[in-house]
Amino acid sequence: VMFCAAMAQSFASIIRAGIVTVPLTEFEIIERFFAAPGPQRSDVCLGIGDDAAIMQVPAGHDLVSCVDMLVRGQHFPEDMAAEDVGYRAMAVNLSDMAAMGAEPAWATLALSLPEPDESWLAGFAEGLIGLAREHGVALVGGDTVKGPLAASVQMAGLVPSGTALRRDGAQPGDRLFVTGAPGEAAAGLALWQRGLRVPQGPAARLLRRFNRPQPRVAQGIDLRGIASACIDVSDGLAADLGHLVQASGIGAVIELESLPVSDELAEVADPMQARRYVLSGGDDYELWFAVPVRGLLDFERRARVWACAVTEIGEICESPGLFARVCGEIEPLEEGGFDHFR
């Protein structure tokens, strides 16, 4: 017994000295990295630590829910920094909230890990919870398992009853707008795939746009009562517009000469490639939306104070499908974009 006690004491000393590392348990991971750091909300009755979370939905509000999964090698490069993976896991869901005009409120996290790497977990949590804190999102629960590296965030948000933005409300004559600079994230990914890890100049902005997309939450909320339809740009500008017009049962004409091409994108791609990035590149998480003519003045007033650019690049038409206008001529437009199974 004395020998066993001495061995245990000696082993504990070795662990404290860092000579032997004991893997973190599932519950130690949750407690150390995810239980306390995020924002605390008064509408969370019961958060992390029980079988499920309990939240209060205010009277007069609808609950909006979404979920996204990121799998290493499929949705982000194998060597992407852990902080950026955590940031993106939160950002893609915030973008879905933005597309619905919802105020993000609560999130749960399902995390699959090959091994409990403390350094990676610290970086991932910093990126995830840092962005959650920026938008007032409380992390209220989740699950941690051993397996291939993947992260799935489920988010819930709030909108005043009956005011959520949807894909299916566009009408012929509505004008089409897009926020920001679509195509930059796709160009940034292309630079990464060419081995560029520490870029300078324009390439640095493009790579950051891929690693750290900016969800347009404030803009989505501002579009309530103005936009007739809205969708976020995750699979490519043309592909996502295709989803919008299909939901609305109408068509759209894009003015190719009006497509926004940022200075940074123009510096790394020729005009034809830049246009392909804008139309078919994914991961921008900008907002595509339609505005009826009667609401244009109100929209323009609100958009003047936005922290991002907004560009009018087309209109909704009666003929189903996607079309492009080039030099006055209208022709069918291929949707392209990202598809998991194509």
Tab-separated table of C-alpha atoms in Angstrom:
chain	number	residue	atom	x	y	z
A	1	VAL	CA	0.000	0.000	0.000
A	2	MET	CA	2.845	2.395	0.898
A	3	PHE	CA	4.531	1.536	-2.425
A	4	CYS	CA	1.339	2.267	-4.401
A	5	ALA	CA	0.828	5.561	-2.568
A	6	ALA	CA	4.414	6.585	-3.258
A	7	MET	CA	4.048	5.693	-6.936
A	8	ALA	CA	0.830	7.715	-7.198
A	9	GLN	CA	2.454	10.729	-5.553
A	10	SER	CA	5.458	10.428	-7.866
A	11	PHE	CA	3.252	10.145	-10.960
A	12	ALA	CA	1.272	13.229	-9.902
A	13	SER	CA	4.546	15.152	-9.595
A	14	ILE	CA	5.567	14.065	-13.096
A	15	ILE	CA	2.236	15.268	-14.535
A	16	ARG	CA	2.550	18.644	-12.796
A	17	ALA	CA	6.047	19.002	-14.200
A	18	GLY	CA	4.707	18.490	-17.717
A	19	ILE	CA	6.719	15.317	-18.365
A	20	VAL	CA	3.557	13.258	-18.957
A	21	THR	CA	0.392	14.750	-20.440
A	22	VAL	CA	-2.972	13.295	-19.445
A	23	PRO	CA	-5.588	13.801	-22.204
A	24	LEU	CA	-8.474	16.080	-21.340
A	25	THR	CA	-11.808	14.424	-20.706
A	26	GLU	CA	-14.968	15.478	-22.541
A	27	PHE	CA	-16.247	17.364	-19.505
A	28	GLU	CA	-12.903	19.071	-18.866
A	29	ILE	CA	-12.956	20.341	-22.484
A	30	ILE	CA	-16.449	21.763	-22.005
A	31	GLU	CA	-15.652	23.351	-18.649
A	32	ARG	CA	-12.281	24.803	-19.616
A	33	PHE	CA	-13.004	26.152	-23.095
A	34	PHE	CA	-16.746	26.653	-23.537
A	35	ALA	CA	-18.708	26.859	-20.267
A	36	ALA	CA	-17.889	30.343	-19.006
A	37	PRO	CA	-16.225	32.662	-21.559
A	38	GLY	CA	-19.201	33.759	-23.675
A	39	PRO	CA	-21.750	36.507	-23.048
A	40	GLN	CA	-24.385	35.948	-20.382
A	41	ARG	CA	-27.968	36.687	-21.446
A	42	SER	CA	-30.888	37.298	-19.114
A	43	ASP	CA	-33.149	35.166	-21.342
A	44	VAL	CA	-31.074	32.024	-20.666
A	45	CYS	CA	-32.813	30.203	-17.812
A	46	LEU	CA	-30.480	27.207	-17.909
A	47	GLY	CA	-27.309	26.944	-19.980
A	48	ILE	CA	-24.350	24.574	-20.201
A	49	GLY	CA	-24.284	21.768	-17.656
A	50	ASP	CA	-27.647	20.021	-17.946
A	51	ASP	CA	-29.243	17.650	-20.474
A	52	ALA	CA	-30.672	20.583	-22.414
A	53	ALA	CA	-30.795	24.361	-22.255
A	54	ILE	CA	-33.827	26.485	-21.386
A	55	MET	CA	-34.368	29.911	-22.964
A	56	GLN	CA	-37.207	32.408	-22.815
A	57	VAL	CA	-38.712	33.621	-26.095
A	58	PRO	CA	-40.124	37.144	-25.608
A	59	ALA	CA	-43.812	37.689	-26.315
A	60	GLY	CA	-44.520	38.959	-29.808
A	61	HIS	CA	-41.439	37.307	-31.355
A	62	ASP	CA	-40.862	34.356	-33.680
A	63	LEU	CA	-38.016	31.925	-33.098
A	64	VAL	CA	-35.590	31.492	-36.040
A	65	SER	CA	-33.274	28.453	-36.063
A	66	CYS	CA	-30.424	27.282	-38.313
A	67	VAL	CA	-27.522	24.819	-38.234
A	68	ASP	CA	-24.294	24.456	-40.218
A	69	MET	CA	-21.479	21.922	-40.148
A	70	LEU	CA	-17.827	22.485	-41.046
A	71	VAL	CA	-15.730	19.415	-41.897
A	72	ARG	CA	-11.951	19.621	-42.222
A	73	GLY	CA	-10.825	19.229	-45.823
A	74	GLN	CA	-14.342	19.900	-47.113
A	75	HIS	CA	-15.315	23.294	-45.695
A	76	PHE	CA	-11.934	24.543	-44.554
A	77	PRO	CA	-8.319	23.660	-45.426
A	78	GLU	CA	-6.535	21.046	-43.357
A	79	ASP	CA	-3.992	23.590	-42.102
A	80	MET	CA	-6.352	26.485	-41.376
A	81	ALA	CA	-5.618	28.152	-38.018
A	82	ALA	CA	-7.840	26.947	-35.184
A	83	GLU	CA	-8.951	30.523	-34.427
A	84	ASP	CA	-10.217	30.915	-37.992
A	85	VAL	CA	-12.053	27.569	-37.875
A	86	GLY	CA	-13.837	28.651	-34.700
A	87	TYR	CA	-14.658	32.050	-36.173
A	88	ARG	CA	-16.082	30.526	-39.379
A	89	ALA	CA	-18.177	27.986	-37.440
A	90	MET	CA	-19.952	30.892	-35.746
A	91	ALA	CA	-19.931	33.241	-38.768
A	92	VAL	CA	-21.776	30.936	-41.178
A	93	ASN	CA	-24.700	30.664	-38.761
A	94	LEU	CA	-24.720	34.392	-38.067
A	95	SER	CA	-24.999	34.870	-41.820
A	96	ASP	CA	-28.102	32.660	-41.904
A	97	MET	CA	-29.577	34.808	-39.129
A	98	ALA	CA	-28.751	37.910	-41.182
A	99	ALA	CA	-30.519	36.488	-44.236
A	100	MET	CA	-33.683	36.079	-42.142
A	101	GLY	CA	-33.441	39.533	-40.571
A	102	ALA	CA	-33.082	37.869	-37.168
A	103	GLU	CA	-31.277	39.014	-34.049
A	104	PRO	CA	-28.964	36.100	-33.093
A	105	ALA	CA	-29.396	35.018	-29.486
A	106	TRP	CA	-28.304	31.477	-28.563
A	107	ALA	CA	-26.042	28.762	-29.964
A	108	THR	CA	-25.078	25.160	-29.294
A	109	LEU	CA	-21.858	23.501	-30.470
A	110	ALA	CA	-21.236	19.903	-31.558
A	111	LEU	CA	-17.503	19.276	-31.858
A	112	SER	CA	-15.772	16.146	-33.176
A	113	LEU	CA	-12.059	15.887	-32.328
A	114	PRO	CA	-9.441	13.293	-33.333
A	115	GLU	CA	-7.557	14.150	-30.114
A	116	PRO	CA	-8.128	16.750	-27.368
A	117	ASP	CA	-5.331	19.127	-28.443
A	118	GLU	CA	-5.335	21.889	-25.803
A	119	SER	CA	-3.577	24.450	-28.000
A	120	TRP	CA	-5.988	23.863	-30.895
A	121	LEU	CA	-8.994	23.989	-28.571
A	122	ALA	CA	-7.842	27.270	-27.040
A	123	GLY	CA	-7.532	28.850	-30.498
A	124	PHE	CA	-10.847	27.433	-31.712
A	125	ALA	CA	-12.674	28.683	-28.620
A	126	GLU	CA	-11.100	32.119	-28.978
A	127	GLY	CA	-12.347	32.476	-32.561
A	128	LEU	CA	-15.784	31.008	-31.872
A	129	ILE	CA	-16.588	32.805	-28.628
A	130	GLY	CA	-14.949	36.071	-29.668
A	131	LEU	CA	-17.391	36.407	-32.573
A	132	ALA	CA	-20.291	35.174	-30.421
A	133	ARG	CA	-19.522	37.885	-27.879
A	134	GLU	CA	-19.388	40.513	-30.632
A	135	HIS	CA	-22.978	39.655	-31.585
A	136	GLY	CA	-24.342	38.959	-28.108
A	137	VAL	CA	-24.786	35.223	-28.683
A	138	ALA	CA	-24.802	32.941	-25.627
A	139	LEU	CA	-23.347	29.429	-26.010
A	140	VAL	CA	-25.902	27.331	-24.099
A	141	GLY	CA	-24.913	23.717	-24.747
A	142	GLY	CA	-23.664	21.108	-27.185
A	143	ASP	CA	-21.736	17.863	-27.470
A	144	THR	CA	-18.087	16.788	-27.760
A	145	VAL	CA	-17.033	13.462	-29.305
A	146	LYS	CA	-13.949	11.678	-30.606
A	147	GLY	CA	-13.820	11.445	-34.403
A	148	PRO	CA	-12.754	13.292	-37.583
A	149	LEU	CA	-12.335	17.024	-37.043
A	150	ALA	CA	-15.698	18.730	-37.576
A	151	ALA	CA	-17.670	21.484	-35.903
A	152	SER	CA	-21.401	22.098	-36.082
A	153	VAL	CA	-23.096	25.148	-34.603
A	154	GLN	CA	-26.841	25.396	-34.211
A	155	MET	CA	-28.127	28.935	-33.679
A	156	ALA	CA	-31.442	30.431	-32.686
A	157	GLY	CA	-32.506	34.034	-33.024
A	158	LEU	CA	-35.498	36.320	-32.703
A	159	VAL	CA	-37.623	38.475	-34.994
A	160	PRO	CA	-40.758	40.449	-34.205
A	161	SER	CA	-43.656	38.200	-35.240
A	162	GLY	CA	-44.273	38.150	-38.987
A	163	THR	CA	-41.239	40.257	-39.952
A	164	ALA	CA	-38.662	37.588	-40.878
A	165	LEU	CA	-37.033	37.898	-44.300
A	166	ARG	CA	-37.623	34.934	-46.624
A	167	ARG	CA	-36.562	33.723	-50.066
A	168	ASP	CA	-40.031	33.463	-51.541
A	169	GLY	CA	-41.405	37.002	-51.646
A	170	ALA	CA	-39.729	38.576	-54.694
A	171	GLN	CA	-41.994	40.011	-57.400
A	172	PRO	CA	-41.340	41.081	-61.023
A	173	GLY	CA	-39.945	44.606	-61.100
A	174	ASP	CA	-38.172	44.355	-57.722
A	175	ARG	CA	-34.588	45.590	-57.861
A	176	LEU	CA	-31.731	43.264	-56.894
A	177	PHE	CA	-28.895	44.284	-54.598
A	178	VAL	CA	-25.845	42.633	-53.043
A	179	THR	CA	-23.762	43.748	-50.077
A	180	GLY	CA	-19.979	43.940	-49.946
A	181	ALA	CA	-17.573	42.515	-52.493
A	182	PRO	CA	-18.573	38.983	-53.598
A	183	GLY	CA	-15.835	36.891	-55.161
A	184	GLU	CA	-13.093	37.968	-52.771
A	185	ALA	CA	-13.361	34.881	-50.558
A	186	ALA	CA	-13.101	32.519	-53.552
A	187	ALA	CA	-10.017	34.396	-54.742
A	188	GLY	CA	-8.566	34.144	-51.237
A	189	LEU	CA	-9.107	30.382	-51.197
A	190	ALA	CA	-7.429	30.097	-54.597
A	191	LEU	CA	-4.390	31.954	-53.224
A	192	TRP	CA	-4.313	29.604	-50.221
A	193	GLN	CA	-4.463	26.568	-52.497
A	194	ARG	CA	-1.451	27.938	-54.379
A	195	GLY	CA	0.512	27.858	-51.126
A	196	LEU	CA	0.271	31.532	-50.165
A	197	ARG	CA	0.176	31.626	-46.352
A	198	VAL	CA	1.605	35.058	-45.438
A	199	PRO	CA	0.417	37.339	-48.253
A	200	GLN	CA	1.060	41.045	-48.604
A	201	GLY	CA	-0.972	43.829	-50.214
A	202	PRO	CA	-4.276	42.971	-51.933
A	203	ALA	CA	-3.775	39.235	-51.432
A	204	ALA	CA	-3.805	39.723	-47.653
A	205	ARG	CA	-7.330	41.206	-47.771
A	206	LEU	CA	-8.587	38.425	-50.034
A	207	LEU	CA	-7.207	35.718	-47.786
A	208	ARG	CA	-8.675	37.380	-44.721
A	209	ARG	CA	-12.056	37.547	-46.475
A	210	PHE	CA	-11.922	33.767	-46.821
A	211	ASN	CA	-10.677	33.120	-43.289
A	212	ARG	CA	-12.856	35.710	-41.552
A	213	PRO	CA	-16.091	36.462	-43.463
A	214	GLN	CA	-18.170	39.311	-42.048
A	215	PRO	CA	-21.787	38.242	-41.434
A	216	ARG	CA	-24.135	41.128	-42.324
A	217	VAL	CA	-26.365	40.856	-39.272
A	218	ALA	CA	-27.046	44.588	-38.856
A	219	GLN	CA	-27.907	44.906	-42.543
A	220	GLY	CA	-30.323	41.971	-42.396
A	221	ILE	CA	-32.146	43.476	-39.433
A	222	ASP	CA	-32.297	46.812	-41.266
A	223	LEU	CA	-33.952	45.135	-44.268
A	224	ARG	CA	-37.025	44.022	-42.307
A	225	GLY	CA	-40.112	45.558	-43.852
A	226	ILE	CA	-38.127	46.690	-46.923
A	227	ALA	CA	-36.707	43.637	-48.722
A	228	SER	CA	-39.232	41.380	-50.424
A	229	ALA	CA	-36.785	38.444	-50.426
A	230	CYS	CA	-33.288	37.756	-49.101
A	231	ILE	CA	-30.624	35.028	-49.087
A	232	ASP	CA	-27.009	34.883	-47.995
A	233	VAL	CA	-24.243	34.174	-50.514
A	234	SER	CA	-22.591	30.954	-49.349
A	235	ASP	CA	-22.498	28.810	-52.506
A	236	GLY	CA	-21.918	31.564	-55.082
A	237	LEU	CA	-23.776	34.655	-56.243
A	238	ALA	CA	-25.512	33.030	-59.220
A	239	ALA	CA	-26.253	29.752	-57.431
A	240	ASP	CA	-27.828	31.458	-54.431
A	241	LEU	CA	-29.830	33.850	-56.602
A	242	GLY	CA	-31.075	30.715	-58.359
A	243	HIS	CA	-32.354	29.422	-55.002
A	244	LEU	CA	-34.114	32.748	-54.369
A	245	VAL	CA	-35.908	32.970	-57.714
A	246	GLN	CA	-36.878	29.300	-57.576
A	247	ALA	CA	-38.460	29.845	-54.151
A	248	SER	CA	-40.318	32.893	-55.482
A	249	GLY	CA	-41.389	31.176	-58.716
A	250	ILE	CA	-39.978	33.950	-60.921
A	251	GLY	CA	-36.693	34.855	-62.661
A	252	ALA	CA	-33.923	37.428	-62.500
A	253	VAL	CA	-31.748	39.432	-64.860
A	254	ILE	CA	-28.210	40.307	-63.732
A	255	GLU	CA	-26.452	43.310	-65.256
A	256	LEU	CA	-22.995	41.826	-65.781
A	257	GLU	CA	-21.443	45.245	-66.308
A	258	SER	CA	-22.682	46.280	-62.853
A	259	LEU	CA	-21.074	43.388	-60.956
A	260	PRO	CA	-18.919	44.806	-58.137
A	261	VAL	CA	-15.247	43.889	-58.602
A	262	SER	CA	-13.084	45.191	-55.758
A	263	ASP	CA	-9.697	46.779	-56.418
A	264	GLU	CA	-8.016	43.892	-54.573
A	265	LEU	CA	-9.774	41.286	-56.713
A	266	ALA	CA	-8.919	43.190	-59.909
A	267	GLU	CA	-5.233	43.160	-58.926
A	268	VAL	CA	-4.968	39.368	-58.645
A	269	ALA	CA	-7.301	38.257	-61.458
A	270	ASP	CA	-7.911	39.260	-65.057
A	271	PRO	CA	-11.400	40.666	-65.836
A	272	MET	CA	-12.839	37.321	-66.990
A	273	GLN	CA	-11.544	35.402	-63.952
A	274	ALA	CA	-12.664	38.180	-61.612
A	275	ARG	CA	-16.189	37.936	-63.048
A	276	ARG	CA	-16.165	34.161	-62.521
A	277	TYR	CA	-15.118	34.657	-58.897
A	278	VAL	CA	-17.943	37.160	-58.360
A	279	LEU	CA	-20.629	34.994	-59.983
A	280	SER	CA	-19.564	31.503	-58.906
A	281	GLY	CA	-17.284	31.869	-55.880
A	282	GLY	CA	-18.700	30.852	-52.511
A	283	ASP	CA	-17.904	31.638	-48.863
A	284	ASP	CA	-18.557	35.386	-49.118
A	285	TYR	CA	-21.582	35.371	-46.783
A	286	GLU	CA	-22.866	38.597	-48.280
A	287	LEU	CA	-26.596	39.261	-48.690
A	288	TRP	CA	-28.549	39.010	-51.967
A	289	PHE	CA	-31.890	40.790	-51.640
A	290	ALA	CA	-34.762	42.232	-53.639
A	291	VAL	CA	-36.400	45.611	-52.953
A	292	PRO	CA	-39.751	46.691	-54.441
A	293	VAL	CA	-39.616	50.002	-56.309
A	294	ARG	CA	-41.934	51.609	-53.769
A	295	GLY	CA	-39.392	50.909	-51.002
A	296	LEU	CA	-36.249	52.169	-52.764
A	297	LEU	CA	-36.152	55.602	-51.111
A	298	ASP	CA	-36.481	54.120	-47.622
A	299	PHE	CA	-33.863	51.495	-48.455
A	300	GLU	CA	-31.386	54.065	-49.791
A	301	ARG	CA	-31.809	56.137	-46.638
A	302	ARG	CA	-31.011	53.165	-44.416
A	303	ALA	CA	-28.128	51.886	-46.565
A	304	ARG	CA	-26.270	55.227	-46.360
A	305	VAL	CA	-25.104	54.397	-42.829
A	306	TRP	CA	-24.189	50.758	-43.462
A	307	ALA	CA	-20.634	49.697	-42.697
A	308	CYS	CA	-20.389	47.889	-46.036
A	309	ALA	CA	-20.928	48.740	-49.689
A	310	VAL	CA	-24.148	47.791	-51.461
A	311	THR	CA	-24.559	47.470	-55.240
A	312	GLU	CA	-27.647	47.286	-57.453
A	313	ILE	CA	-26.993	44.623	-60.078
A	314	GLY	CA	-30.285	43.508	-61.586
A	315	GLU	CA	-34.003	43.033	-61.317
A	316	ILE	CA	-36.653	40.376	-60.872
A	317	CYS	CA	-38.479	39.336	-64.052
A	318	GLU	CA	-41.521	37.187	-64.859
A	319	SER	CA	-39.730	34.523	-66.947
A	320	PRO	CA	-38.441	31.750	-64.645
A	321	GLY	CA	-34.677	31.255	-64.568
A	322	LEU	CA	-31.499	33.305	-64.443
A	323	PHE	CA	-30.459	35.677	-67.205
A	324	ALA	CA	-27.578	38.068	-67.854
A	325	ARG	CA	-27.684	41.338	-69.722
A	326	VAL	CA	-24.479	42.150	-71.607
A	327	CYS	CA	-24.301	45.207	-73.878
A	328	GLY	CA	-28.098	45.304	-73.986
A	329	GLU	CA	-28.489	41.630	-74.958
A	330	ILE	CA	-30.142	39.144	-72.572
A	331	GLU	CA	-28.989	35.535	-72.450
A	332	PRO	CA	-29.373	32.578	-70.040
A	333	LEU	CA	-26.921	32.495	-67.126
A	334	GLU	CA	-25.418	29.307	-65.756
A	335	GLU	CA	-25.893	29.059	-61.984
A	336	GLY	CA	-22.592	27.352	-61.148
A	337	GLY	CA	-21.481	27.678	-57.540
A	338	PHE	CA	-20.677	25.104	-54.865
A	339	ASP	CA	-22.561	21.851	-54.411
A	340	HIS	CA	-21.490	19.209	-51.851
A	341	PHE	CA	-22.396	16.287	-54.095
A	342	ARG	CA	-21.557	17.586	-57.542
